[in-house]
PDB file of N, CA and C in Angstrom:
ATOM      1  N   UNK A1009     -36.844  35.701  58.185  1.00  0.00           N
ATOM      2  CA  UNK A1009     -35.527  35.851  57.577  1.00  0.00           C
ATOM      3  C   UNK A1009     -34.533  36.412  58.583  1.00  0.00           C
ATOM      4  N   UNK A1010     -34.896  37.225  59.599  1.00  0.00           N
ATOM      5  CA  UNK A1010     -33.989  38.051  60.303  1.00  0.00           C
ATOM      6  C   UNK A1010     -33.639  36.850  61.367  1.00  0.00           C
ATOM      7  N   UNK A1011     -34.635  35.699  61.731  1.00  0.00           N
ATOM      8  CA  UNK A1011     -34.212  34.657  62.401  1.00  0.00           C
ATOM      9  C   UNK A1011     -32.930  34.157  62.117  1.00  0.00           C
ATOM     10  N   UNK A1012     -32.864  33.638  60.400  1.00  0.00           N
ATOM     11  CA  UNK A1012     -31.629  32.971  59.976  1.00  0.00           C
ATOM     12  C   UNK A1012     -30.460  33.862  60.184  1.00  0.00           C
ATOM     13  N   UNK A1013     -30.496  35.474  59.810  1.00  0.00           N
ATOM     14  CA  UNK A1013     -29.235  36.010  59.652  1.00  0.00           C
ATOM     15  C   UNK A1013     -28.761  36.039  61.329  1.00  0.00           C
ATOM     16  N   UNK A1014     -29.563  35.743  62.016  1.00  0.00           N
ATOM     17  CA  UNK A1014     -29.090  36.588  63.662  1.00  0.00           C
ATOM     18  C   UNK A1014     -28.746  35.402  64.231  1.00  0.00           C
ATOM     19  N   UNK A1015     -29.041  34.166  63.889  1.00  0.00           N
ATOM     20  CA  UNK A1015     -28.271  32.576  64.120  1.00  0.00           C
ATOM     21  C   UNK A1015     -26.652  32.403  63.450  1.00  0.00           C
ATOM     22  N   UNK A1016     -26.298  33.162  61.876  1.00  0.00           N
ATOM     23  CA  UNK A1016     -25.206  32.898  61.489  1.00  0.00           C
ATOM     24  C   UNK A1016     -23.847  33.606  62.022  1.00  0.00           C
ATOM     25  N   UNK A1017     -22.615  33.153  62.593  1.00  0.00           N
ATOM     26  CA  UNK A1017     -21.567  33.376  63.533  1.00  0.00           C
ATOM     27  C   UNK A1017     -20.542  33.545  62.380  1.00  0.00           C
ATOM     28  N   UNK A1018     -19.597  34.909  62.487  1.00  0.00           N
ATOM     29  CA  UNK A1018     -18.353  34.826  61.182  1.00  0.00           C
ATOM     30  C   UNK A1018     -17.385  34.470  62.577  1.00  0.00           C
ATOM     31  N   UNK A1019     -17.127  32.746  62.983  1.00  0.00           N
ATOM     32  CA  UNK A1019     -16.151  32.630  63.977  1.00  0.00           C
ATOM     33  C   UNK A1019     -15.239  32.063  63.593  1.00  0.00           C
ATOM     34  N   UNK A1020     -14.726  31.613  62.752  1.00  0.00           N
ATOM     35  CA  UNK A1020     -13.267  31.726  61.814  1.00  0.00           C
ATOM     36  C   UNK A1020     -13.381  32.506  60.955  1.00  0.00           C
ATOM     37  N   UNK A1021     -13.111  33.803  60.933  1.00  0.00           N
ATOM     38  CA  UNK A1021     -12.284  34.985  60.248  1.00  0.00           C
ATOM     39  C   UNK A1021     -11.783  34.423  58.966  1.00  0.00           C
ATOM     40  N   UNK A1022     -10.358  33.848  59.328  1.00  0.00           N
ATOM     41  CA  UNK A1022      -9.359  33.528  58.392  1.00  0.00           C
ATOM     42  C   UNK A1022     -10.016  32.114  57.206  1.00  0.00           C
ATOM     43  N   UNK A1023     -10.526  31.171  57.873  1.00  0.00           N
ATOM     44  CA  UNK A1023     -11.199  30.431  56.680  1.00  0.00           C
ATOM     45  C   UNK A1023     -12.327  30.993  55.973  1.00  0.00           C
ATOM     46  N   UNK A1024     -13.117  31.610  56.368  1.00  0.00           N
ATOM     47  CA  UNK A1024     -14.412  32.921  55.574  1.00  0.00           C
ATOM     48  C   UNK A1024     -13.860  33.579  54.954  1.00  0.00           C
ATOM     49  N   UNK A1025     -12.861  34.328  55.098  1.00  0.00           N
ATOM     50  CA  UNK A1025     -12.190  35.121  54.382  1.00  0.00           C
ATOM     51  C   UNK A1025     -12.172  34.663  53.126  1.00  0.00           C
ATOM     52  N   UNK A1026     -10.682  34.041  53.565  1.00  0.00           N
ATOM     53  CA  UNK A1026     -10.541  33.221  52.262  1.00  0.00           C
ATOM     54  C   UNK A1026     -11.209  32.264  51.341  1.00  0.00           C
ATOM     55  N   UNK A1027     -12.455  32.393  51.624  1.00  0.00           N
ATOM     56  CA  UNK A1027     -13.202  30.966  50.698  1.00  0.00           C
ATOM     57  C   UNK A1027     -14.122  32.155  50.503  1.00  0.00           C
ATOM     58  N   UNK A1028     -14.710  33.002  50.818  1.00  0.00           N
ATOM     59  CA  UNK A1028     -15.212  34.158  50.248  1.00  0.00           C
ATOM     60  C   UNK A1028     -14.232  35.071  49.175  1.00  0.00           C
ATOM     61  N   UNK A1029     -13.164  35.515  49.305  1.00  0.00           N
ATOM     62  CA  UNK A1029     -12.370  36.084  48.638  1.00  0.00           C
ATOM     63  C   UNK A1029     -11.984  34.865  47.248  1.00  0.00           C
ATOM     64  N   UNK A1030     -11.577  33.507  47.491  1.00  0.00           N
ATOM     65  CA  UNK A1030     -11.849  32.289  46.683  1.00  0.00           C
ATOM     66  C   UNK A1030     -12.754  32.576  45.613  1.00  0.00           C
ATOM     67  N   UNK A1031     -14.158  32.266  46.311  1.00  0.00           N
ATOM     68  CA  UNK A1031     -15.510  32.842  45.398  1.00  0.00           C
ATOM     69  C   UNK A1031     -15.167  33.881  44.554  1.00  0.00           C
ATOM     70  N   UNK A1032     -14.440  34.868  45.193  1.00  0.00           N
ATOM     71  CA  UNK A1032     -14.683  35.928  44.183  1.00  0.00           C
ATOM     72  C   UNK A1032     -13.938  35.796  42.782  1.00  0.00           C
ATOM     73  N   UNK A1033     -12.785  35.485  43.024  1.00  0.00           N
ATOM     74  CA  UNK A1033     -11.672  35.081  42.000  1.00  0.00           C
ATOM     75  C   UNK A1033     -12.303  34.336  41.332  1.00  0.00           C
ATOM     76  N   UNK A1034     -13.157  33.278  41.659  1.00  0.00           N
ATOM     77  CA  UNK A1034     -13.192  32.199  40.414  1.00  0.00           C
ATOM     78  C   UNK A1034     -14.659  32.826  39.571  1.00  0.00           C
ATOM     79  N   UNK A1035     -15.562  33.315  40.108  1.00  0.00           N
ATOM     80  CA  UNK A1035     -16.488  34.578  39.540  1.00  0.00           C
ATOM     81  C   UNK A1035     -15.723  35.119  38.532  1.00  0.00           C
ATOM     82  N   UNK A1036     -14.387  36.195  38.812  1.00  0.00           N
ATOM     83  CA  UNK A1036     -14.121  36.936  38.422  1.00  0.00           C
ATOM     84  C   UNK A1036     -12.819  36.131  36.993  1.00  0.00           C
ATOM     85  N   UNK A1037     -12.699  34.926  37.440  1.00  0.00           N
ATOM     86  CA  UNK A1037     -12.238  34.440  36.345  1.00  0.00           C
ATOM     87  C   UNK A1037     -13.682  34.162  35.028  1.00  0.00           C
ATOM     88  N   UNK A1038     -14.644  33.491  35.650  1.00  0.00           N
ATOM     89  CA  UNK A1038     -15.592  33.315  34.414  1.00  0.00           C
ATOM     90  C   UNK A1038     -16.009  34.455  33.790  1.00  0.00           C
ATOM     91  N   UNK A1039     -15.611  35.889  34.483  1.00  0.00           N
ATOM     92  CA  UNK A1039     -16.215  36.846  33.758  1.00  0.00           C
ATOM     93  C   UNK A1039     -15.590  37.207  32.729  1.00  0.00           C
ATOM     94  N   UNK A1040     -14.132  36.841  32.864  1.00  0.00           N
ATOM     95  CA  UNK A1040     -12.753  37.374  31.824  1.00  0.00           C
ATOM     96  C   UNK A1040     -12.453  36.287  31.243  1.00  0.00           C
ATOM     97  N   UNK A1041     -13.124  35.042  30.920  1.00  0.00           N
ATOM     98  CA  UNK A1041     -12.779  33.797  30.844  1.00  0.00           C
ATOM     99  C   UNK A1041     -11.716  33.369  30.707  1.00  0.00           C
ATOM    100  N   UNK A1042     -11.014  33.234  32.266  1.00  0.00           N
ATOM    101  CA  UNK A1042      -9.545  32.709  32.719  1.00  0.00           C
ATOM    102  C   UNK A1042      -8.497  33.821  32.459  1.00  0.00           C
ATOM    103  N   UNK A1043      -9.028  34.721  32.280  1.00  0.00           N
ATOM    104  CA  UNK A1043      -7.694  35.680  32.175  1.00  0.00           C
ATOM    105  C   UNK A1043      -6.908  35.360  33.568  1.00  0.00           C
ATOM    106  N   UNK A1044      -8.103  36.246  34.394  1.00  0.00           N
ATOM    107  CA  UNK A1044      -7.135  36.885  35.569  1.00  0.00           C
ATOM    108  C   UNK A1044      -6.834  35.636  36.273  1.00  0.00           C
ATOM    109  N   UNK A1045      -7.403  34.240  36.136  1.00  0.00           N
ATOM    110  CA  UNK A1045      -6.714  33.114  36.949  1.00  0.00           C
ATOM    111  C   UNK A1045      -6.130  32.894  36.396  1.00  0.00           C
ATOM    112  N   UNK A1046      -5.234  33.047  35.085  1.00  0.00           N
ATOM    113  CA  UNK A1046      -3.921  32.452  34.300  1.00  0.00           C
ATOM    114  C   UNK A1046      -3.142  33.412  34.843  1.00  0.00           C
ATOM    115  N   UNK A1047      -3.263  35.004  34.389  1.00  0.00           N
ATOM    116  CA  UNK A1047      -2.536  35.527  35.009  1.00  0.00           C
ATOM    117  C   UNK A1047      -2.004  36.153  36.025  1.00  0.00           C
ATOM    118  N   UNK A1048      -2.754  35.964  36.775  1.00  0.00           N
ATOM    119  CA  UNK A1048      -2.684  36.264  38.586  1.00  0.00           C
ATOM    120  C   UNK A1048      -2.413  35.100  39.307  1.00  0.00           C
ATOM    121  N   UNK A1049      -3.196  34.139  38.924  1.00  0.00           N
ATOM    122  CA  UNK A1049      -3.494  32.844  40.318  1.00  0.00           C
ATOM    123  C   UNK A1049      -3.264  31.328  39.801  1.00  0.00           C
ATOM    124  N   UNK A1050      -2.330  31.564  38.561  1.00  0.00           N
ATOM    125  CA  UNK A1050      -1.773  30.596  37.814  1.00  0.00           C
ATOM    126  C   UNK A1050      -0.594  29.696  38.152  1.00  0.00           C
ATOM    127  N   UNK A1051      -0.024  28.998  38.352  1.00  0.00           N
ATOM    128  CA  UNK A1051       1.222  28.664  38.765  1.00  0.00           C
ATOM    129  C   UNK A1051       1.546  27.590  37.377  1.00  0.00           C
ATOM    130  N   UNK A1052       2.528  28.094  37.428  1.00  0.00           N
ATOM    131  CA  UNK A1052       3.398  27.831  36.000  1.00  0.00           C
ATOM    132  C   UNK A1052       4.613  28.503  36.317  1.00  0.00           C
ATOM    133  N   UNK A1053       5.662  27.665  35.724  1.00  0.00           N
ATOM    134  CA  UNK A1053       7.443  28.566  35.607  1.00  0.00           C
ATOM    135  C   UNK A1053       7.552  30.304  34.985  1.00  0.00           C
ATOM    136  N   UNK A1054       7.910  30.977  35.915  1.00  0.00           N
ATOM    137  CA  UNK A1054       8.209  32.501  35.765  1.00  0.00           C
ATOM    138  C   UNK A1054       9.609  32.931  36.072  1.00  0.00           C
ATOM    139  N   UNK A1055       9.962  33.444  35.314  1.00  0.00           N
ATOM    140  CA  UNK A1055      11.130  34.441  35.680  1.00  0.00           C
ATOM    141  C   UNK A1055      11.550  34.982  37.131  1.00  0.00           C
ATOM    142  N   UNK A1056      11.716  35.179  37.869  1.00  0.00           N
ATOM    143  CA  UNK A1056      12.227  35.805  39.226  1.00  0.00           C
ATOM    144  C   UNK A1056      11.805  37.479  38.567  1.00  0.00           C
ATOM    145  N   UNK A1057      12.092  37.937  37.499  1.00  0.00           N
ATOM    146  CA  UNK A1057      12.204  39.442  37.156  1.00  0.00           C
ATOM    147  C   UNK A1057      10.788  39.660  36.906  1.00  0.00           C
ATOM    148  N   UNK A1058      10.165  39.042  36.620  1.00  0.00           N
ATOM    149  CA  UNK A1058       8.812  39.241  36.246  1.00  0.00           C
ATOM    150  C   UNK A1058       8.030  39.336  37.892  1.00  0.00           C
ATOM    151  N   UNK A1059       7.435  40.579  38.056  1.00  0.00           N
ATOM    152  CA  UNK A1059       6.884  41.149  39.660  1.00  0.00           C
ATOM    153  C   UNK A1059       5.728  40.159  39.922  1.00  0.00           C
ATOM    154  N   UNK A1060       4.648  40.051  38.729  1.00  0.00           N
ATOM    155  CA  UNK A1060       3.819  39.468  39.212  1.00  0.00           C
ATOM    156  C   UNK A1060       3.880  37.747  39.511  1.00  0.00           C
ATOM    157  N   UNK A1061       5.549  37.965  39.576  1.00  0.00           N
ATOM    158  CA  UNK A1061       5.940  35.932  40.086  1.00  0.00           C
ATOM    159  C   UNK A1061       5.707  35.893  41.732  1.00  0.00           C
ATOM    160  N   UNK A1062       6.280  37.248  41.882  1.00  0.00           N
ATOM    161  CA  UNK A1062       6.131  37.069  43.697  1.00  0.00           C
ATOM    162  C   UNK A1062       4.518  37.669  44.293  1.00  0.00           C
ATOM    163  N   UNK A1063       3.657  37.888  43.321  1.00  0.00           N
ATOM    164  CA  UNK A1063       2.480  38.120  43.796  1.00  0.00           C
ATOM    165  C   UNK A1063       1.630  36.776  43.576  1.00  0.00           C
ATOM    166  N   UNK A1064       2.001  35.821  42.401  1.00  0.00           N
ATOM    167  CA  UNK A1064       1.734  34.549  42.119  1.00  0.00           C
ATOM    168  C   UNK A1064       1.716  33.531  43.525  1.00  0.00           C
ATOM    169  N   UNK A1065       3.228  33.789  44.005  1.00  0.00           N
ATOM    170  CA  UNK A1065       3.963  32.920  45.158  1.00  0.00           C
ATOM    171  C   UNK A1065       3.131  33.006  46.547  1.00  0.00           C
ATOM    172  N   UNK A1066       2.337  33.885  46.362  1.00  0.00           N
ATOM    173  CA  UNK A1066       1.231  34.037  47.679  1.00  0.00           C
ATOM    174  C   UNK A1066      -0.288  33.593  47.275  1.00  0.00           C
ATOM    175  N   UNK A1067      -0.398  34.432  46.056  1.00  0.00           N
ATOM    176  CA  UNK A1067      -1.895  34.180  45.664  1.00  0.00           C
ATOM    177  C   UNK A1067      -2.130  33.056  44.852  1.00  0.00           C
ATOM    178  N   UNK A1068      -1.160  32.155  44.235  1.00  0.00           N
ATOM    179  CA  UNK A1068      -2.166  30.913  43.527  1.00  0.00           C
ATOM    180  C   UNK A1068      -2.583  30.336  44.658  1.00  0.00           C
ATOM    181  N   UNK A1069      -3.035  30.165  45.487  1.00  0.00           N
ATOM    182  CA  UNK A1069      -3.616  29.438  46.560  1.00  0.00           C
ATOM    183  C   UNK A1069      -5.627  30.102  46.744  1.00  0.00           C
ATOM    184  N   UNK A1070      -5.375  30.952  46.243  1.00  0.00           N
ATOM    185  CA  UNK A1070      -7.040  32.021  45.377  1.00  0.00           C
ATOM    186  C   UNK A1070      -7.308  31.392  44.196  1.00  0.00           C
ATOM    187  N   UNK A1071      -6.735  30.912  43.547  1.00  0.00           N
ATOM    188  CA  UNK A1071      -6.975  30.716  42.262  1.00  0.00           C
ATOM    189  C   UNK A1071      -7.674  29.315  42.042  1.00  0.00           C
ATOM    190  N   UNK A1072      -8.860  28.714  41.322  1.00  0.00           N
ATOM    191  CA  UNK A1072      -8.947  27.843  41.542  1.00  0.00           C
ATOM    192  C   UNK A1072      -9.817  27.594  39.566  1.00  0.00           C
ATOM    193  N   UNK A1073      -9.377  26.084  39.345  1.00  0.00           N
ATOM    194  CA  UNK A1073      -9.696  26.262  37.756  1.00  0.00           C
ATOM    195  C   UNK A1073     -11.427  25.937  37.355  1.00  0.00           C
ATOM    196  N   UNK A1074     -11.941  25.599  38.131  1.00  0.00           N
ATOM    197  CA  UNK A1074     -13.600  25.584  37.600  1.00  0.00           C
ATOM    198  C   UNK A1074     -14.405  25.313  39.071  1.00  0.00           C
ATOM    199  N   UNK A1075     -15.573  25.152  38.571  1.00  0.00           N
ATOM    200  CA  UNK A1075     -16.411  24.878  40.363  1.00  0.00           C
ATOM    201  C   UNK A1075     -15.930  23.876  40.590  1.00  0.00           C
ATOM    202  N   UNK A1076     -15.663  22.921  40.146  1.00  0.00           N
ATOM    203  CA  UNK A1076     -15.090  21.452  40.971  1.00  0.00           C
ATOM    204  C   UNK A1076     -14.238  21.486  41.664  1.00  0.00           C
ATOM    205  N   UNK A1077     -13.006  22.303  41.035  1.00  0.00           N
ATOM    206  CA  UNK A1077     -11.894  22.202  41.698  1.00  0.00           C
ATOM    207  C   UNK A1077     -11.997  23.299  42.950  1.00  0.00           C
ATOM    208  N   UNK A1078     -12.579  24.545  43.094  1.00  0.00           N
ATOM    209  CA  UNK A1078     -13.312  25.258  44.104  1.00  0.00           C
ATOM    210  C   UNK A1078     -14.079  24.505  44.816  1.00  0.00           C
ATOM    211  N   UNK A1079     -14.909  23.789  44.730  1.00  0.00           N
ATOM    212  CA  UNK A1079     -15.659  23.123  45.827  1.00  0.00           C
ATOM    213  C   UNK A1079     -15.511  21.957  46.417  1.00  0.00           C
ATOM    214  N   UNK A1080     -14.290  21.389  45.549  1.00  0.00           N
ATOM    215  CA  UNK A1080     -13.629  20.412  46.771  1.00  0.00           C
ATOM    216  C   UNK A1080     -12.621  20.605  46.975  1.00  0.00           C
ATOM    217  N   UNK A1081     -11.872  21.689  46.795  1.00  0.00           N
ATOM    218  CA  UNK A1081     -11.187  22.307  48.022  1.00  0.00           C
ATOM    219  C   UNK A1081     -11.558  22.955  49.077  1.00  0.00           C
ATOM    220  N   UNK A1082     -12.532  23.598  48.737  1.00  0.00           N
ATOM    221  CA  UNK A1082     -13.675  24.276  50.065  1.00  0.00           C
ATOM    222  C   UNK A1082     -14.194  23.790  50.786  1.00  0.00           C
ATOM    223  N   UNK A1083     -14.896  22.552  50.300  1.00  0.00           N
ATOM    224  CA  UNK A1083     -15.425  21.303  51.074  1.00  0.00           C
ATOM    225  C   UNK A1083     -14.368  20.962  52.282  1.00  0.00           C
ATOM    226  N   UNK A1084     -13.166  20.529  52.196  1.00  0.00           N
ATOM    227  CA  UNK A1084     -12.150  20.053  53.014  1.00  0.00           C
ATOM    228  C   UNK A1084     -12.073  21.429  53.707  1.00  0.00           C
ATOM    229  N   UNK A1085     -11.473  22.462  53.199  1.00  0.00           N
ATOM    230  CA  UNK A1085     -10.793  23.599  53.997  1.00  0.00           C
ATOM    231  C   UNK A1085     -12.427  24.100  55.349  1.00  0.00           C
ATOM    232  N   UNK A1086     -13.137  24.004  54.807  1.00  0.00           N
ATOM    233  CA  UNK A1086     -14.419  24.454  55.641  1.00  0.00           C
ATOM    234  C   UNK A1086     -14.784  23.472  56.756  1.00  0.00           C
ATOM    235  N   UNK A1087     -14.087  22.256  56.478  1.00  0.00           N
ATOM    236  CA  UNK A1087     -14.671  20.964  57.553  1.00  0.00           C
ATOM    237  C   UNK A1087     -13.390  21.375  58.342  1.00  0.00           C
ATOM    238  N   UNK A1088     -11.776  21.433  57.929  1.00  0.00           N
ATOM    239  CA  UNK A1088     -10.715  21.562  59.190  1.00  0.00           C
ATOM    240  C   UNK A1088     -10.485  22.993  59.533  1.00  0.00           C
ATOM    241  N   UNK A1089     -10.819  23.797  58.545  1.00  0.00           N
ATOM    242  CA  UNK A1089     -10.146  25.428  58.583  1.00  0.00           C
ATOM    243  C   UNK A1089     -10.867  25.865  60.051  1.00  0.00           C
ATOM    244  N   UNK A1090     -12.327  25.940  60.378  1.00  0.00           N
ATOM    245  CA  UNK A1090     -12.999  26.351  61.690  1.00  0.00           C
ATOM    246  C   UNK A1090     -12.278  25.542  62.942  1.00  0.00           C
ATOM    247  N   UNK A1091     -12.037  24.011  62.665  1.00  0.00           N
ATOM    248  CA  UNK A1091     -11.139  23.415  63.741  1.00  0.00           C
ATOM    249  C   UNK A1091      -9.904  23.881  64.112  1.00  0.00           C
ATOM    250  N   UNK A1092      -9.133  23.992  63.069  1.00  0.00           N
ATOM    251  CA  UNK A1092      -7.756  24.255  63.261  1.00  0.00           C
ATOM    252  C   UNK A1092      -7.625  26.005  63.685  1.00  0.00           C
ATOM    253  N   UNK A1093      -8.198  26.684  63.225  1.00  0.00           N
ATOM    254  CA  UNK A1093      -8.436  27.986  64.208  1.00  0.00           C
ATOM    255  C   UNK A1093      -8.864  28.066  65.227  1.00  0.00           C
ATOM    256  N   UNK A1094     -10.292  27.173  65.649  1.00  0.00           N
ATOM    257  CA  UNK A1094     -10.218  27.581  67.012  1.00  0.00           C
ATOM    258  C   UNK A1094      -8.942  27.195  67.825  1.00  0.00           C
ATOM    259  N   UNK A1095      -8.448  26.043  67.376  1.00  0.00           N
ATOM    260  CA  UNK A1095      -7.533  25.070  68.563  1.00  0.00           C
ATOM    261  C   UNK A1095      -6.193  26.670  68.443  1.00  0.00           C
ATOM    262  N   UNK A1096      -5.611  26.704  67.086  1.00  0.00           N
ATOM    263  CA  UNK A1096      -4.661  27.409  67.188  1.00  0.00           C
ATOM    264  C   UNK A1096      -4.678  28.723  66.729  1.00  0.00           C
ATOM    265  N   UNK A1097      -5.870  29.455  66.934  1.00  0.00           N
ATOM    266  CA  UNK A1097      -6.322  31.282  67.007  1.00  0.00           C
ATOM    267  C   UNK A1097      -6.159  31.365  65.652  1.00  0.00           C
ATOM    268  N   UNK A1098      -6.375  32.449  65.190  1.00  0.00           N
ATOM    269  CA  UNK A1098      -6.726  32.853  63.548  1.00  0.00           C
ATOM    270  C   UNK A1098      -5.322  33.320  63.485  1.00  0.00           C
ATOM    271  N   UNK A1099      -4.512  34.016  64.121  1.00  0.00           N
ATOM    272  CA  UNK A1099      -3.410  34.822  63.644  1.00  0.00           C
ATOM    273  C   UNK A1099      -2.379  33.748  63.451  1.00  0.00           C
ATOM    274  N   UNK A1100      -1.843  32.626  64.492  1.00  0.00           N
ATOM    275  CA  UNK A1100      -1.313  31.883  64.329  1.00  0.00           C
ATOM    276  C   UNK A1100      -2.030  31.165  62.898  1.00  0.00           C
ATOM    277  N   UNK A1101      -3.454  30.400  62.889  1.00  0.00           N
ATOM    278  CA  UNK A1101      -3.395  29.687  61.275  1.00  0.00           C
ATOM    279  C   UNK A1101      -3.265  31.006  60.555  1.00  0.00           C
ATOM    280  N   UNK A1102      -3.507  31.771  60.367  1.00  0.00           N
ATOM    281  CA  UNK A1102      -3.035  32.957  59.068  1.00  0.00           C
ATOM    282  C   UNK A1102      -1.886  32.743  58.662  1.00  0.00           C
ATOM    283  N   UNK A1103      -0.798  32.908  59.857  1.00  0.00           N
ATOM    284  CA  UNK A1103       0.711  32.416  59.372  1.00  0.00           C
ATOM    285  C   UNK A1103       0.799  31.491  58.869  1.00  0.00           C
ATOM    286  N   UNK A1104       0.567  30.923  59.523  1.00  0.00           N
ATOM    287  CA  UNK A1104       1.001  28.826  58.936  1.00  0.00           C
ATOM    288  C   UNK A1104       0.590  29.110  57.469  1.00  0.00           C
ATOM    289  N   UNK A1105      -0.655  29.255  57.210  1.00  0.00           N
ATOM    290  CA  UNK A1105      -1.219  29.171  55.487  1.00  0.00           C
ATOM    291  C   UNK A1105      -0.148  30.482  54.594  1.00  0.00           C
ATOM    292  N   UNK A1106       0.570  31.394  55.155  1.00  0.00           N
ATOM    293  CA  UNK A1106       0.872  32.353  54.540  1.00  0.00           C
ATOM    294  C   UNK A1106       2.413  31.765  54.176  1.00  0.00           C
ATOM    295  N   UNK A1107       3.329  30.877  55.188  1.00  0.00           N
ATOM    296  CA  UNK A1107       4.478  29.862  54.893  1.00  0.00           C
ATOM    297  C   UNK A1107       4.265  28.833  54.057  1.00  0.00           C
ATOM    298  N   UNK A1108       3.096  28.617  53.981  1.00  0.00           N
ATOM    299  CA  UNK A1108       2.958  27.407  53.591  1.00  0.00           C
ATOM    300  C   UNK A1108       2.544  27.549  51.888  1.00  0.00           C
ATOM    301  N   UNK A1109       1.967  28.723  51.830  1.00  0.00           N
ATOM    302  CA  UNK A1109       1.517  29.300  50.372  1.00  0.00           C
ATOM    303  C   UNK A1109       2.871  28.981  49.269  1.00  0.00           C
ATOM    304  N   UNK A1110       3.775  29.836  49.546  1.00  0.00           N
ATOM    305  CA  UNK A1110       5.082  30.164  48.519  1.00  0.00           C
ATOM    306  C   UNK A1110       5.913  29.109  48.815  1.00  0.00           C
ATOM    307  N   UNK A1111       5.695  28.288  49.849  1.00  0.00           N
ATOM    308  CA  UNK A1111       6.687  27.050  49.372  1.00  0.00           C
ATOM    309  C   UNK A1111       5.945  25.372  48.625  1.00  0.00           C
ATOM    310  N   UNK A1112       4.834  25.851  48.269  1.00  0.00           N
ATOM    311  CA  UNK A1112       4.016  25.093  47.886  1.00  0.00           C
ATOM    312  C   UNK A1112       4.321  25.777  45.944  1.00  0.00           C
ATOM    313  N   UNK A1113       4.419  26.470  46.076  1.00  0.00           N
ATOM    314  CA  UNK A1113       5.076  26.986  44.380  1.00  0.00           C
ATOM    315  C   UNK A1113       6.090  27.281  43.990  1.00  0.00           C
ATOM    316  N   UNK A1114       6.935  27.211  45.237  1.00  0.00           N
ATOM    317  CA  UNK A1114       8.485  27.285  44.608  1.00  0.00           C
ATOM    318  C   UNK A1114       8.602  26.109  43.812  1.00  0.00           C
ATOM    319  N   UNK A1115       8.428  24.804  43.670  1.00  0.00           N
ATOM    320  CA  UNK A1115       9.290  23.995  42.177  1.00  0.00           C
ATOM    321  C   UNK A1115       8.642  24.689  40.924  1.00  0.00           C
ATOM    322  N   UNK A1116       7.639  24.931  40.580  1.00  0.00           N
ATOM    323  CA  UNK A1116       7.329  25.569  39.832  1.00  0.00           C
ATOM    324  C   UNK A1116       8.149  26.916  39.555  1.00  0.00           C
ATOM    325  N   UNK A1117       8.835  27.371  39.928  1.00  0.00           N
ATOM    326  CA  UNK A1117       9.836  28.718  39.841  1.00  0.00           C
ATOM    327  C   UNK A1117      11.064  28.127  39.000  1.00  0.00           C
ATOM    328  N   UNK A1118      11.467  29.364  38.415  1.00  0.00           N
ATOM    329  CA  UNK A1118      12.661  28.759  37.921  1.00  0.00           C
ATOM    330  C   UNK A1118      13.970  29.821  39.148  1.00  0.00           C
TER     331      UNK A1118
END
């Protein structure tokens, strides 16, 4: 066993992260059944006044609605996410995905 763990490399950071942190959310949705992904990681029309719109505007991109829809998004993000970091470093893709988050849910905004 200590063979396998001392072969496995965490060398994209930023895609592990997030598809681990992923996992957890959608866990943590079946435990509350869909609470906290309706109301955390939901994207649907919100108010501007309502706080948890601009915590929405980053995090529905965590949120994911059953294993299917989690594992083929993971599927894809896990085949380019390790490519596209090495070529362009983790801090640079961190950004890109962090621009790219809230303008991917702005029509959904009112």
């Amino acid at each position: 066993m200590k063979e396998f763990w001392g072969k496995l490399q965490y060398n994209s950071p930023v895609t592990l992260t997030f598809t681990f942190v992923s996992l957890v959310i959608l866990l943590l949705g079946y435990i509350t059944d869909g609470l906290t992904t309706n109301l955390l990681f939901g994207v649907y029309r919100s108010s501007w006044t309502d706080p948890l719109t601009y915590f929405r505007l980053f995090g529905h991109v965590l949120g994911h609605a059953d294993w299917s829809h989690y594992s083929s998004n993971m599927v894809l993000f896990l085949v380019l996410g390790p490519i596209l970091e090495e070529k362009y470093k983790s801090q640079s893709f961190l950004t890109t995905c962090d621009k790219k988050s809230p303008t991917s849910k702005l029509p959904c905004s009112r």
